Coordinates of C-alpha atoms and ligand atoms in Angstrom, one line a residue:
X1421 CA -28.6 -24.4 -13.7
X1422 CA -31.9 -26.1 -14.3
X1423 CA -34.6 -25.0 -16.7
X1424 CA -37.0 -22.6 -15.1
X1425 CA -34.6 -21.2 -12.5
X1426 CA -34.7 -17.4 -12.2
X1427 CA -31.8 -15.2 -13.3
X1428 CA -30.7 -11.9 -12.1
X1429 CA -28.1 -11.2 -9.3
X1430 CA -27.9 -7.4 -9.7
X1431 CA -31.1 -5.6 -8.9
X1432 CA -32.9 -2.7 -7.1
X1433 CA -36.5 -2.9 -5.9
X1434 CA -39.2 -1.7 -3.5
X1435 CA -39.8 -3.5 -0.3
X1436 CA -43.2 -5.2 -0.4
X1437 CA -43.2 -6.9 3.0
X1438 CA -40.6 -7.5 5.8
X1439 CA -40.0 -10.5 8.0
X1440 CA -40.1 -10.3 11.8
X1441 CA -36.4 -10.1 12.2
X1442 CA -36.0 -7.1 9.8
X1443 CA -35.3 -3.8 11.6
X1444 CA -33.8 -1.5 9.0
X1445 CA -36.5 -1.6 6.3
X1446 CA -40.3 -1.2 5.9
X1447 CA -42.7 -1.6 3.1
X1448 CA -42.3 1.0 0.4
X1449 CA -38.5 1.5 0.9
X1450 CA -36.4 1.7 -2.3
X1451 CA -33.4 -0.7 -1.9
X1452 CA -30.4 -2.1 -3.6
X1453 CA -29.1 -5.6 -2.8
X1454 CA -25.7 -7.2 -2.7
X1455 CA -25.5 -9.9 -5.4
X1456 CA -24.8 -12.5 -2.8
X1457 CA -26.1 -12.9 0.7
X1458 CA -23.8 -13.0 3.7
X1459 CA -24.9 -13.8 7.2
X1460 CA -23.0 -11.0 9.1
X1461 CA -22.5 -13.2 12.2
X1462 CA -20.2 -16.1 11.3
X1463 CA -16.5 -15.9 12.2
X1464 CA -15.3 -14.7 8.8
X1465 CA -18.1 -12.1 8.5
X1466 CA -17.1 -10.8 12.0
X1467 CA -13.6 -10.4 10.7
X1468 CA -14.9 -8.3 7.8
X1469 CA -14.5 -11.0 5.0
X1470 CA -18.2 -11.0 3.9
X1471 CA -17.1 -12.6 0.6
X1472 CA -15.9 -15.6 2.6
X1473 CA -19.1 -16.0 4.7
X1474 CA -19.7 -19.7 5.5
X1475 CA -23.4 -19.2 4.7
X1476 CA -22.8 -17.4 1.4
X1477 CA -25.4 -17.8 -1.4
X1478 CA -25.8 -15.9 -4.7
X1479 CA -29.0 -14.6 -6.2
X1480 CA -30.1 -15.9 -9.7
X1481 CA -27.8 -18.9 -10.0
X1482 CA -30.2 -21.6 -9.0
X1483 CA -29.4 -24.6 -6.8
X1484 CA -25.7 -24.6 -7.6
X1485 CA -25.1 -21.3 -5.7
X1486 CA -27.6 -21.5 -2.8
X1487 CA -31.0 -21.8 -4.4
X1488 CA -32.0 -18.1 -4.0
X1489 CA -34.4 -16.4 -6.4
X1490 CA -33.3 -14.1 -9.2
X1491 CA -33.9 -10.4 -9.5
X1492 CA -35.3 -10.6 -13.1
X1493 CA -38.7 -11.3 -11.7
X1494 CA -41.7 -9.5 -10.1
X1495 CA -40.9 -10.5 -6.5
X1496 CA -37.9 -11.8 -4.7
X1497 CA -37.1 -12.9 -1.1
X1498 CA -33.9 -11.4 0.3
X1499 CA -32.7 -13.4 3.3
X1500 CA -31.0 -11.5 6.2
X1501 CA -32.2 -8.3 4.6
X1502 CA -30.8 -6.0 7.3
X1503 CA -27.3 -7.0 6.3
X1504 CA -27.7 -7.5 2.6
X1505 CA -29.7 -4.4 1.5
X1506 CA -28.9 -0.7 1.5
X1507 CA -31.6 2.0 1.2
X1508 CA -31.3 4.1 -2.0
X1509 CA -30.9 7.8 -1.1
X1510 CA -33.9 9.7 -2.3
X1511 CA -31.8 11.9 -4.6
X1512 CA -30.4 8.9 -6.5
X1513 CA -32.2 7.2 -9.4
X1514 CA -32.5 3.4 -9.6
X1515 CA -30.0 3.4 -12.5
X1516 CA -27.5 5.3 -10.4
X1517 CA -27.8 2.9 -7.5
X1518 CA -28.2 -0.6 -9.1
X1519 CA -24.5 -1.3 -9.7
X1520 CA -23.3 -0.8 -6.1
X1521 CA -24.7 -4.4 -5.4
X1522 CA -22.3 -6.0 -7.9
X1523 CA -20.2 -4.5 -10.6
X1524 CA -19.4 -1.1 -9.1
X1525 CA -18.4 -2.7 -5.8
X1526 CA -16.3 -5.2 -7.8
X1527 CA -14.7 -2.3 -9.6
X1528 CA -13.9 -0.5 -6.3
X1529 CA -12.6 -3.8 -4.7
X1530 CA -10.4 -4.3 -7.8
X1531 CA -9.0 -0.8 -7.7
X1532 CA -8.4 -0.7 -4.0
X1533 CA -6.6 -4.0 -4.0
X1534 CA -4.4 -2.9 -6.9
X1535 CA -2.6 -0.7 -4.3
X1536 CA -2.6 2.3 -6.7
X1537 CA -0.5 5.3 -5.5
X1538 CA -1.0 8.8 -7.0
X1539 CA 1.1 9.2 -10.2
X1540 CA 1.1 5.4 -10.9
X1541 CA 0.4 3.7 -14.2
X1542 CA -2.4 1.1 -14.0
X1543 CA -3.4 -1.4 -16.6
X1544 CA -7.0 -2.6 -16.7
X1545 CA -7.4 -5.9 -18.7
X1546 CA -10.9 -6.1 -20.1
X1547 CA -13.3 -3.3 -20.8
X1548 CA -16.6 -5.0 -20.1
X1549 CA -18.9 -3.5 -17.4
X1550 CA -16.5 -4.5 -14.5
X1551 CA -13.4 -3.3 -16.3
X1552 CA -15.0 0.0 -17.1
X1553 CA -16.2 0.6 -13.6
X1554 CA -12.8 -0.5 -12.3
X1555 CA -11.3 2.2 -14.6
X1556 CA -13.7 4.7 -13.1
X1557 CA -13.0 3.7 -9.5
X1558 CA -9.2 3.6 -10.1
X1559 CA -9.3 7.4 -10.9
X1560 CA -10.2 8.0 -7.2
X1561 CA -6.7 6.8 -6.3
X1562 CA -5.0 9.3 -8.5
X1563 CA -3.1 7.3 -11.2
X1564 CA -1.3 9.3 -13.8
X1565 CA -2.2 6.9 -16.5
X1566 CA -4.8 4.1 -16.8
X1567 CA -4.3 1.8 -19.8
X1568 CA -7.4 -0.2 -20.8
X1569 CA -7.0 -3.3 -22.9
X1570 CA -9.9 -4.9 -24.9
X1571 CA -10.7 -5.9 -28.5
X1572 CA -14.1 -4.1 -28.8
X1573 CA -13.8 -0.5 -30.1
X1574 CA -17.2 0.6 -28.7
X1575 CA -16.1 -0.5 -25.2
X1576 CA -12.6 1.2 -25.5
X1577 CA -14.4 4.4 -26.5
X1578 CA -16.3 4.4 -23.2
X1579 CA -13.0 3.6 -21.4
X1580 CA -11.4 6.6 -23.0
X1581 CA -14.3 8.8 -21.8
X1582 CA -13.7 7.5 -18.3
X1583 CA -10.0 8.6 -18.4
X1584 CA -8.5 5.4 -19.8
X1585 CA -5.9 5.1 -22.5
X1586 CA -7.3 2.5 -24.9
X1587 CA -5.2 -0.4 -26.2
X1588 CA -6.9 -2.6 -28.8
X1589 CA -5.4 -6.1 -28.4
X1590 CA -6.7 -7.2 -31.8
X1591 CA -4.3 -4.7 -33.4
X1592 CA -1.3 -4.6 -31.0
X1593 CA 0.4 -6.8 -28.4
X1594 CA -0.9 -5.2 -25.2
X1595 CA 2.1 -6.2 -23.1
X1596 CA 4.5 -4.7 -25.6
X1597 CA 2.4 -1.6 -25.9
X1598 CA 2.3 -1.1 -22.1
X1599 CA 6.0 -1.6 -21.8
X1600 CA 6.6 0.9 -24.5
X1601 CA 4.5 3.5 -22.7
X1602 CA 6.4 2.9 -19.4
X1603 CA 10.0 3.1 -20.4
X1604 CA 10.1 -0.7 -20.6
X1605 CA 9.2 -1.2 -16.9
X1606 CA 5.5 -2.1 -17.1
X1607 CA 2.5 -0.7 -15.2
X1608 CA 2.7 -0.3 -11.5
X1609 CA -0.3 -2.5 -11.1
X1610 CA -2.9 -4.2 -13.2
X1611 CA -6.6 -5.1 -12.8
X1612 CA -7.8 -8.3 -14.5
X1613 CA -11.5 -8.1 -15.3
X1614 CA -12.1 -11.0 -17.7
X1615 CA -11.2 -14.3 -16.0
X1616 CA -9.7 -16.0 -19.1
X1617 CA -6.3 -17.5 -18.6
X1618 CA -4.8 -15.4 -21.4
X1619 CA -6.0 -12.2 -19.8
X1620 CA -4.7 -13.2 -16.4
X1621 CA -1.4 -13.9 -18.1
X1622 CA -1.4 -10.4 -19.7
X1623 CA -2.3 -8.9 -16.4
X1624 CA 0.7 -10.5 -14.8
X1625 CA 3.2 -9.8 -17.6
X1626 CA 2.3 -6.2 -18.1
X1627 CA 3.3 -5.2 -14.5
X1628 CA 6.7 -3.9 -13.4
X1629 CA 8.9 -5.7 -10.9
X1630 CA 7.5 -5.2 -7.4
X1631 CA 4.0 -4.4 -8.8
X1632 CA 0.5 -5.7 -7.9
X1633 CA -2.0 -7.7 -9.9
X1634 CA -5.6 -7.4 -8.7
X1635 CA -7.8 -10.1 -10.4
X1636 CA -11.6 -10.0 -10.2
X1637 CA -12.7 -11.7 -13.4
X1638 CA -14.5 -14.9 -12.6
X1639 CA -12.2 -17.7 -13.7
X1640 CA -13.2 -19.6 -16.8
X1641 CA -11.3 -22.7 -15.7
X1642 CA -10.6 -24.4 -12.3
X1643 CA -6.9 -24.7 -13.0
X1644 CA -4.6 -23.1 -15.6
X1645 CA -1.0 -22.4 -16.4
X1646 CA 0.4 -19.8 -14.0
X1647 CA 3.7 -18.0 -14.7
X1648 CA 4.9 -18.7 -11.2
X1649 CA 8.6 -18.3 -11.9
X1650 CA 8.0 -14.9 -13.6
X1651 CA 6.0 -13.7 -10.6
X1652 CA 8.6 -14.9 -8.2
X1653 CA 11.4 -13.3 -10.3
X1654 CA 9.4 -10.0 -10.5
X1655 CA 8.4 -10.0 -6.8
X1656 CA 4.8 -9.6 -7.8
X1657 CA 1.8 -9.5 -5.5
X1658 CA -1.3 -11.3 -6.7
X1659 CA -4.7 -10.6 -5.2
X1660 CA -7.9 -12.1 -6.4
X1661 CA -11.5 -13.0 -5.5
X1662 CA -15.0 -11.8 -5.5
X1663 CA -15.9 -8.4 -4.1
X1664 CA -16.5 -7.8 -0.4
X1665 CA -19.8 -6.1 -1.4
X1666 CA -21.4 -5.4 1.9
X1667 CA -18.3 -3.3 2.9
X1668 CA -18.6 -1.1 -0.2
X1669 CA -22.3 -0.4 -0.7
X1670 CA -22.7 2.5 1.7
X1671 CA -19.6 4.4 0.7
X1672 CA -20.3 3.9 -3.0
X1673 CA -23.8 5.3 -2.6
X1674 CA -22.2 8.4 -0.9
X1675 CA -19.7 8.8 -3.8
X1676 CA -22.5 8.6 -6.4
X1677 CA -24.6 11.1 -4.4
X1678 CA -21.6 13.4 -4.3
X1679 CA -21.1 13.2 -8.0
X1680 CA -17.7 11.5 -7.7
X1681 CA -18.8 8.4 -9.5
X1682 CA -21.3 8.1 -12.4
X1683 CA -21.7 4.4 -12.9
X1684 CA -24.8 4.9 -15.1
X1685 CA -22.4 6.1 -17.8
X1686 CA -21.7 2.5 -18.9
X1687 CA -25.3 1.7 -19.6
X1688 CA -25.6 1.1 -23.4
X1689 CA -29.2 -0.2 -23.6
X1690 CA -32.4 -0.1 -21.6
X1691 CA -34.9 -2.8 -22.4
X1692 CA -38.1 -4.4 -21.0
X1693 CA -37.9 -7.5 -18.9
X1694 CA -40.1 -9.2 -21.4
X1695 CA -37.3 -8.7 -24.0
X1696 CA -34.6 -10.3 -21.7
X1697 CA -33.8 -13.1 -24.1
X1698 CA -32.9 -10.6 -26.9
X1699 CA -30.9 -8.6 -24.3
X1700 CA -28.8 -11.7 -23.5
X1701 CA -28.3 -12.4 -27.2
X1702 CA -27.1 -8.8 -27.7
X1703 CA -24.7 -9.0 -24.7
X1704 CA -23.3 -12.4 -25.9
X1705 CA -22.7 -10.9 -29.4
X1706 CA -20.9 -7.8 -27.8
X1707 CA -23.6 -5.6 -29.4
X1708 CA -24.3 -4.1 -25.9
X1709 CA -21.9 -3.2 -23.1
X1710 CA -24.5 -3.1 -20.3
X1711 CA -28.2 -3.5 -20.5
X1712 CA -30.6 -2.5 -17.8
X1713 CA -33.9 -4.4 -17.8
X1714 CA -37.0 -2.6 -16.5
X1715 CA -40.4 -4.0 -15.6
Ligands
LIG2417 ZN1 -21.2 -15.0 7.5

């Protein structure tokens, strides 16, 4: 990114003005946005793969990802707003709604693609904001046990409050620990929510034969060692990618309104937009799990 480009791809706001093609919204509406814009009319959008839209662009990543603005600002233009915004129900707060545009939909996408059956054991690798919300969403599918692997105790404590069984990878080998808890078989499925090669490897090796790996962590590398033989030998299914956000926003808002999901539980700090630089420092230093910036 270049100096001066605006950050912020996860935001709520109030509509100030609408373009001539916008039908669903009017000035004054409270809305939440998908973190990326899809067009809704290309071939892959029409097939329901909005995350593969040929016109895809991401907020707050400058020219490299489509030259849109960022949400950490006073005003922002949302292209194709009818398709990329959802109205926030009046009984939901901004904090309850904001994560449906990114990390909650990513958590649900991860959990759904992990093919969890009731009674299963699931392993979530990484207890950052996405891993925590994946843990929360996984509970809707009825697993008997959800192991959550991380190295930060404060994050593992939140995971435990969400129904997870914490495994601190700085004290124990997480693969051995999950095997011990599952009679040597491994978890039925895993969710990878980091993107580092080592954690992808853990997500693959902690799963039983015939199991599923659902990887949503943004890769830290373009190519990496991949335990292909192990996966073939174990007949594993590997699913990966960014969330299909536009499909999830409406149902997630309904789940929050019904009290089945409480995504605001992962917020550790609330700070002013003017203090954003300090907020980024705290997040980098793992002093904060999730910071919401307010005007
Ligand atoms: Zn499209």
